[in-house]
Coordinates of C-alpha atoms and ligand atoms in Angstrom, one line a residue:
X5 CA 107.7 72.0 74.5
X6 CA 106.1 75.5 74.0
X7 CA 104.0 75.9 70.9
X8 CA 105.0 78.1 68.1
X9 CA 102.6 80.0 65.7
X10 CA 103.4 80.8 62.2
X11 CA 102.0 83.0 59.3
X12 CA 100.4 79.8 57.9
X13 CA 98.3 79.5 61.1
X14 CA 96.7 82.9 60.6
X15 CA 93.7 83.9 58.5
X16 CA 93.3 87.7 58.3
X17 CA 90.4 87.6 55.9
X18 CA 87.6 88.1 58.5
X19 CA 89.5 90.0 61.3
X20 CA 90.7 92.7 58.9
X21 CA 87.2 94.2 58.9
X22 CA 86.9 94.5 62.6
X23 CA 86.9 97.9 64.3
X24 CA 90.2 98.2 66.2
X25 CA 91.1 100.8 68.9
X26 CA 94.7 101.6 69.9
X27 CA 94.7 103.0 73.4
X28 CA 98.1 104.7 73.5
X29 CA 100.2 105.8 70.5
X30 CA 103.7 105.5 71.9
X31 CA 106.5 103.1 71.0
X32 CA 104.3 100.0 70.6
X33 CA 101.0 101.7 69.8
X34 CA 102.5 103.6 66.8
X35 CA 104.4 100.6 65.4
X36 CA 101.6 98.1 65.8
X37 CA 98.9 100.4 64.4
X38 CA 101.0 101.1 61.3
X39 CA 101.8 97.4 60.9
X40 CA 98.1 96.5 61.2
X41 CA 97.1 99.1 58.7
X42 CA 99.7 97.8 56.2
X43 CA 98.2 94.3 56.8
X44 CA 94.9 95.6 55.4
X45 CA 93.0 96.7 58.5
X46 CA 91.2 99.8 57.5
X47 CA 89.0 100.5 60.5
X48 CA 91.5 101.7 63.1
X49 CA 91.0 104.5 65.6
X50 CA 93.5 105.8 68.1
X51 CA 92.4 106.8 71.6
X52 CA 94.9 108.9 73.4
X53 CA 95.1 111.7 75.9
X54 CA 95.4 115.1 74.2
X55 CA 99.2 115.1 74.5
X56 CA 102.3 115.0 72.4
X57 CA 101.6 111.7 70.7
X58 CA 98.2 112.8 69.3
X59 CA 99.6 115.0 66.5
X60 CA 101.8 112.1 65.5
X61 CA 98.8 109.7 65.2
X62 CA 97.0 112.4 63.1
X63 CA 100.1 112.9 60.9
X64 CA 100.2 109.1 60.3
X65 CA 96.7 109.3 59.0
X66 CA 94.7 107.9 62.0
X67 CA 91.4 109.2 63.3
X68 CA 92.0 110.2 67.0
X69 CA 89.3 110.4 69.6
X70 CA 89.2 110.2 73.4
X71 CA 90.1 106.8 75.0
X72 CA 86.5 106.1 76.1
X73 CA 85.1 107.0 72.7
X74 CA 87.7 104.7 70.9
X75 CA 86.9 101.8 73.2
X76 CA 83.1 102.3 72.9
X77 CA 83.2 101.4 69.2
X78 CA 85.9 98.8 69.1
X79 CA 85.7 95.0 68.7
X80 CA 89.5 94.7 69.3
X81 CA 91.3 97.0 71.8
X82 CA 95.1 97.2 72.0
X83 CA 96.0 98.5 75.4
X84 CA 99.3 100.1 74.8
X85 CA 99.9 102.7 77.5
X86 CA 102.6 102.3 80.2
X87 CA 101.9 99.4 82.5
X88 CA 101.9 101.6 85.6
X89 CA 99.0 103.7 84.1
X90 CA 96.8 100.9 82.9
X91 CA 94.9 100.2 86.2
X92 CA 93.7 103.8 86.6
X93 CA 93.0 104.4 82.9
X94 CA 91.1 101.1 82.7
X95 CA 88.9 102.1 85.7
X96 CA 88.3 105.6 84.6
X97 CA 88.1 105.5 80.9
X98 CA 87.7 102.0 79.6
X99 CA 85.9 99.5 81.8
X100 CA 82.4 101.1 81.5
X101 CA 82.6 101.7 77.8
X102 CA 83.5 98.3 76.4
X103 CA 81.3 96.6 73.8
X104 CA 80.1 93.2 74.9
X105 CA 82.2 90.4 73.2
X106 CA 85.2 92.7 72.5
X107 CA 88.8 91.4 72.6
X108 CA 91.4 93.0 74.8
X109 CA 95.0 92.7 73.6
X110 CA 97.9 93.5 75.9
X111 CA 101.6 93.7 75.0
X112 CA 102.8 93.0 78.5
X113 CA 101.4 90.6 81.0
X114 CA 101.7 92.8 84.1
X115 CA 98.2 94.2 84.6
X116 CA 96.4 91.0 83.7
X117 CA 98.7 88.7 85.6
X118 CA 98.2 90.6 88.8
X119 CA 94.5 91.3 88.4
X120 CA 94.8 95.1 88.1
X121 CA 92.0 95.3 85.6
X122 CA 88.4 94.4 86.4
X123 CA 87.6 92.3 83.4
X124 CA 84.0 91.7 82.3
X125 CA 83.1 88.1 81.9
X126 CA 82.3 88.4 78.2
X127 CA 85.7 89.9 77.3
X128 CA 88.3 87.8 75.4
X129 CA 91.7 88.7 76.7
X130 CA 94.9 87.8 74.8
X131 CA 98.5 88.8 75.0
X132 CA 100.6 89.6 71.9
X133 CA 103.9 90.8 73.4
X134 CA 106.7 91.6 71.0
X135 CA 110.1 91.1 72.6
X136 CA 111.3 94.1 70.8
X137 CA 111.1 97.9 71.1
X138 CA 108.5 99.6 69.0
X139 CA 110.9 100.9 66.3
X140 CA 112.1 97.3 65.8
X141 CA 108.6 96.1 65.5
X142 CA 108.0 98.6 62.7
X143 CA 111.3 98.3 60.9
X144 CA 111.2 94.5 60.8
X145 CA 107.7 94.5 59.6
X146 CA 108.6 96.8 56.7
X147 CA 111.8 94.8 56.0
X148 CA 109.8 91.5 56.1
X149 CA 112.1 90.2 58.8
X150 CA 111.0 88.1 61.9
X151 CA 111.2 89.2 65.5
X152 CA 110.4 87.3 68.7
X153 CA 107.0 87.6 70.3
X154 CA 105.0 85.9 73.1
X155 CA 101.3 85.0 72.5
X156 CA 98.8 83.8 75.1
X157 CA 95.1 83.4 75.7
X158 CA 94.1 84.7 79.2
X159 CA 90.2 84.7 78.9
X160 CA 88.3 82.9 76.2
X161 CA 84.5 83.3 76.6
X162 CA 84.1 83.4 72.8
X163 CA 86.1 80.2 72.3
X164 CA 87.9 82.0 69.5
X165 CA 90.6 83.9 71.4
X166 CA 93.5 81.8 70.3
X167 CA 92.8 82.3 66.6
X168 CA 92.3 86.1 67.3
X169 CA 95.7 86.2 69.0
X170 CA 97.4 84.4 66.2
X171 CA 95.8 86.6 63.5
X172 CA 96.7 89.8 65.3
X173 CA 100.3 88.6 65.9
X174 CA 100.5 87.8 62.2
X175 CA 99.1 91.2 61.3
X176 CA 101.9 93.0 63.3
X177 CA 104.5 90.7 61.6
X178 CA 105.2 88.6 64.7
X179 CA 104.6 85.1 63.2
X180 CA 107.3 85.1 60.6
X181 CA 110.4 83.0 60.6
X182 CA 110.7 81.0 63.9
X183 CA 107.1 82.1 64.8
X184 CA 105.5 83.6 67.9
X185 CA 105.8 81.4 71.0
X186 CA 103.0 80.5 73.4
X187 CA 103.4 81.9 76.8
X188 CA 101.2 83.5 79.5
X189 CA 100.8 86.9 81.2
X190 CA 102.2 85.4 84.4
X191 CA 105.2 84.0 82.7
X192 CA 106.0 87.2 80.7
X193 CA 105.5 89.5 83.7
X194 CA 107.1 87.1 86.2
X195 CA 110.3 86.8 84.2
X196 CA 110.4 90.5 83.5
X197 CA 109.9 91.5 87.1
X198 CA 112.4 88.9 88.3
X199 CA 115.0 90.4 86.0
X200 CA 114.1 93.9 87.3
X201 CA 113.9 93.0 91.0
X202 CA 116.3 90.2 91.5
X203 CA 118.8 89.7 88.7
X204 CA 119.7 93.4 87.9
X205 CA 119.7 94.5 91.6
X206 CA 122.2 91.7 92.2
X207 CA 124.3 92.9 89.3
X208 CA 124.0 96.5 90.4
X209 CA 125.1 95.6 93.9
X210 CA 128.1 93.8 92.4
X211 CA 129.2 97.0 90.7
X212 CA 128.6 99.2 93.8
X213 CA 130.7 96.8 95.9
X214 CA 133.4 96.3 93.3
X215 CA 133.8 100.0 92.9
X216 CA 134.3 100.5 96.7
X217 CA 136.7 97.6 97.0
X218 CA 138.9 98.8 94.1
X219 CA 138.8 102.4 95.3
X220 CA 139.7 101.2 98.8
X221 CA 142.8 99.7 97.3
X222 CA 143.9 103.1 96.1
X223 CA 142.9 102.8 92.4
X224 CA 141.6 105.9 90.6
X225 CA 137.9 106.5 89.9
X226 CA 138.7 106.9 86.2
X227 CA 140.6 103.7 85.9
X228 CA 138.0 101.7 87.8
X229 CA 135.0 103.1 85.9
X230 CA 136.7 102.7 82.5
X231 CA 137.6 99.1 83.2
X232 CA 134.2 98.2 84.6
X233 CA 131.9 99.7 82.0
X234 CA 132.8 103.1 80.4
X235 CA 134.8 101.2 77.8
X236 CA 131.6 99.5 76.8
X237 CA 133.1 96.1 77.3
X238 CA 130.1 94.7 79.2
X239 CA 127.8 95.6 76.3
X240 CA 130.2 93.7 73.9
X241 CA 130.2 90.7 76.3
X242 CA 126.4 90.6 76.4
X243 CA 126.2 91.1 72.6
X244 CA 128.4 88.0 72.1
X245 CA 126.6 86.1 74.8
X246 CA 123.4 86.5 72.9
X247 CA 125.0 85.4 69.7
X248 CA 127.2 82.4 70.8
X249 CA 126.1 81.6 74.4
X250 CA 126.7 82.9 77.9
X251 CA 129.9 81.1 78.7
X252 CA 131.0 80.3 75.1
X253 CA 131.6 84.1 74.6
X254 CA 134.6 83.6 77.0
X255 CA 136.4 82.1 74.0
X256 CA 136.9 85.7 72.8
X257 CA 138.8 86.6 76.0
X258 CA 142.4 85.8 76.8
X259 CA 143.3 82.5 78.4
X260 CA 144.1 84.3 81.7
X261 CA 140.6 85.9 81.6
X262 CA 139.0 82.5 80.8
X263 CA 140.8 80.8 83.6
X264 CA 140.1 83.6 86.1
X265 CA 136.4 83.8 85.2
X266 CA 135.7 80.0 85.2
X267 CA 137.7 79.4 88.3
X268 CA 136.2 82.4 90.1
X269 CA 132.6 81.3 89.1
X270 CA 133.3 77.7 90.3
X271 CA 134.6 79.0 93.7
X272 CA 131.7 81.4 94.2
X273 CA 129.0 80.3 96.7
X274 CA 125.7 81.3 95.2
X275 CA 123.6 79.8 98.0
X276 CA 122.6 83.2 99.6
X277 CA 121.9 84.7 96.2
X278 CA 119.7 81.8 95.2
X279 CA 117.8 82.1 98.5
X280 CA 117.3 85.8 97.9
X281 CA 116.2 85.2 94.3
X282 CA 113.6 82.6 95.5
X283 CA 112.3 85.0 98.1
X284 CA 111.9 87.9 95.5
X285 CA 110.3 85.6 93.0
X286 CA 107.8 83.9 95.2
X287 CA 107.1 86.2 98.1
X288 CA 107.2 89.5 96.3
X289 CA 106.4 88.9 92.7
X290 CA 104.3 85.8 92.1
X291 CA 102.2 86.4 95.3
X292 CA 101.1 89.8 93.8
X293 CA 102.6 91.7 96.7
X294 CA 104.9 93.8 94.6
X295 CA 102.0 94.8 92.2
X296 CA 99.9 95.8 95.1
X297 CA 102.7 97.8 96.7
X298 CA 103.6 99.6 93.5
X299 CA 99.9 100.5 92.8
X300 CA 99.6 102.0 96.3
X301 CA 102.9 103.9 95.8
X302 CA 101.7 105.2 92.4
X303 CA 98.4 106.3 94.0
X304 CA 100.4 108.2 96.6
X305 CA 102.4 110.1 94.0
X306 CA 105.4 107.6 93.7
X307 CA 107.4 109.5 96.3
X308 CA 109.3 106.4 97.2
X309 CA 110.7 106.3 93.7
X310 CA 111.9 109.9 94.1
X311 CA 113.5 109.0 97.4
X312 CA 115.2 105.9 95.8
X313 CA 116.7 108.2 93.1
X314 CA 117.9 110.6 95.8
X315 CA 119.5 107.7 97.8
X316 CA 121.4 106.3 94.7
X317 CA 122.8 109.8 94.1
X318 CA 124.8 109.4 97.3
X319 CA 126.6 106.1 96.1
X320 CA 130.3 106.5 95.7
X321 CA 130.1 105.2 92.1
X322 CA 127.5 107.8 91.3
X323 CA 129.6 110.6 92.8
X324 CA 132.7 109.4 90.8
X325 CA 130.6 109.5 87.6
X326 CA 129.5 113.0 88.4
X327 CA 133.1 114.1 89.0
X328 CA 134.0 112.6 85.6
X329 CA 131.3 114.8 84.0
X330 CA 129.2 112.0 82.6
X331 CA 126.0 113.2 81.0
X332 CA 123.2 113.7 83.5
Ligands
NDP422 P1 105.0 104.5 75.7 O1 105.4 105.2 76.9 O2 105.9 104.6 74.5 O3 103.6 105.0 75.1 C1 102.7 105.4 76.0 C2 101.4 105.9 75.3 O4 100.4 105.9 76.3 C3 101.6 107.3 74.7 O5 100.7 107.4 73.6 C4 101.1 108.1 75.9 O6 100.6 109.4 75.5 C5 100.0 107.3 76.5 N1 99.9 107.5 77.9 C6 100.8 107.6 78.8 N2 100.3 107.8 80.1 C7 99.0 107.8 79.9 C8 97.9 108.0 80.7 N3 98.0 108.2 82.1 N4 96.6 107.9 80.2 C9 96.4 107.8 78.9 N5 97.4 107.6 78.0 C10 98.7 107.6 78.5 O7 104.7 103.0 76.1 P2 105.2 101.7 75.3 O8 104.7 101.7 73.9 O9 106.6 101.5 75.6 O10 104.4 100.6 76.1 C11 103.1 100.2 75.9 C12 102.9 98.8 76.3 O11 103.7 97.9 75.5 C13 103.2 98.5 77.8 O12 102.3 97.5 78.2 C14 104.6 97.9 77.6 O13 105.0 97.0 78.7 C15 104.5 97.1 76.3 N6 105.8 96.8 75.7 C16 106.7 97.8 75.5 C17 107.9 97.4 74.8 C18 108.9 98.5 74.6 O14 110.0 98.1 74.1 N7 108.7 99.8 74.9 C19 108.2 96.1 74.4 C20 107.1 95.2 74.5 C21 105.9 95.5 75.2 P3 101.3 110.8 75.7 O15 102.8 110.5 75.5 O16 100.7 111.6 74.7 O17 101.1 111.1 77.1

């Protein structure tokens, strides 16, 4: 059974006085910095590139400096810039400016799990990863409501990293209610990447093929797209699935739909799909191959991503959407 951590496990009395740097003031950075301040931390600095988020940090009352300056004075560093930028920013602006015995906090496991950051031996590394967009992290903190969060200890030279992680999770409001759950960077990143690279591509492929089969039968683009997703039925289905359960939500459908879905699922052979999922998970993701490939692609200007966008524009379903005048 995974371990859960609650408000009662935290003690903010000492950690409140630590110097904390937020690297990045976007969705998570802004929400978590405000939550920390409202939890009594009064020594927070924001390190950001001189870009659109900087005026927001200043308006929120934070001192802003360059990333390397922020890091050089911090005992706790929240690394809250996009995952794909962390490797380069770490190398150029963070690594050589760290205080000995600082704690690094990540909100996503990606960079740590796949060794994209060169981590000094004296650095504690923890993950405090809200399963919630930044606005939700802030709104729930203010409303004193709980939200789900993963916590892990990745490096622990001080021997105190777990307590630090619990205290910081508490300070951002993540240990209320059912508590924050123990996880790991590899688990968090592995599941996330699996959804992105196996589960959703399979679902995307289903929609591409379904569209072509129905169109081939002479049905109109409008009717197909409205029935498949423009009606927002899939979002209602997933909303109900998250409330009552993946299959139990079928009870809200007609008997004909229930029969068709259960019988169709039972008769579907998932063997090839399972083999594909295993390959993506083990060969691409957990081996670190994907992370390496993506880092190289980013270093080369991410031209492959641009090409992939161009390719998908040619899909019949995309052309049908364009003809319907969906927002670009
Ligand atoms: P955002 O894109 O909202 O924020 C990015 C911040 O980083 C901005 O302040 C931006 O500044 C700055 N930034 C962007 N690029 C660079 C760069 N090259 N160098 C320096 N600073 C840069 O990111 P999120 O808050 O969404 O994500 C931060 C972390 O939180 C990630 O690890 C993410 O996986 C994790 N996370 C995100 C969740 C979410 O729902 N969004 C949920 C849980 C975790 P500017 O805009 O001024 O360029």
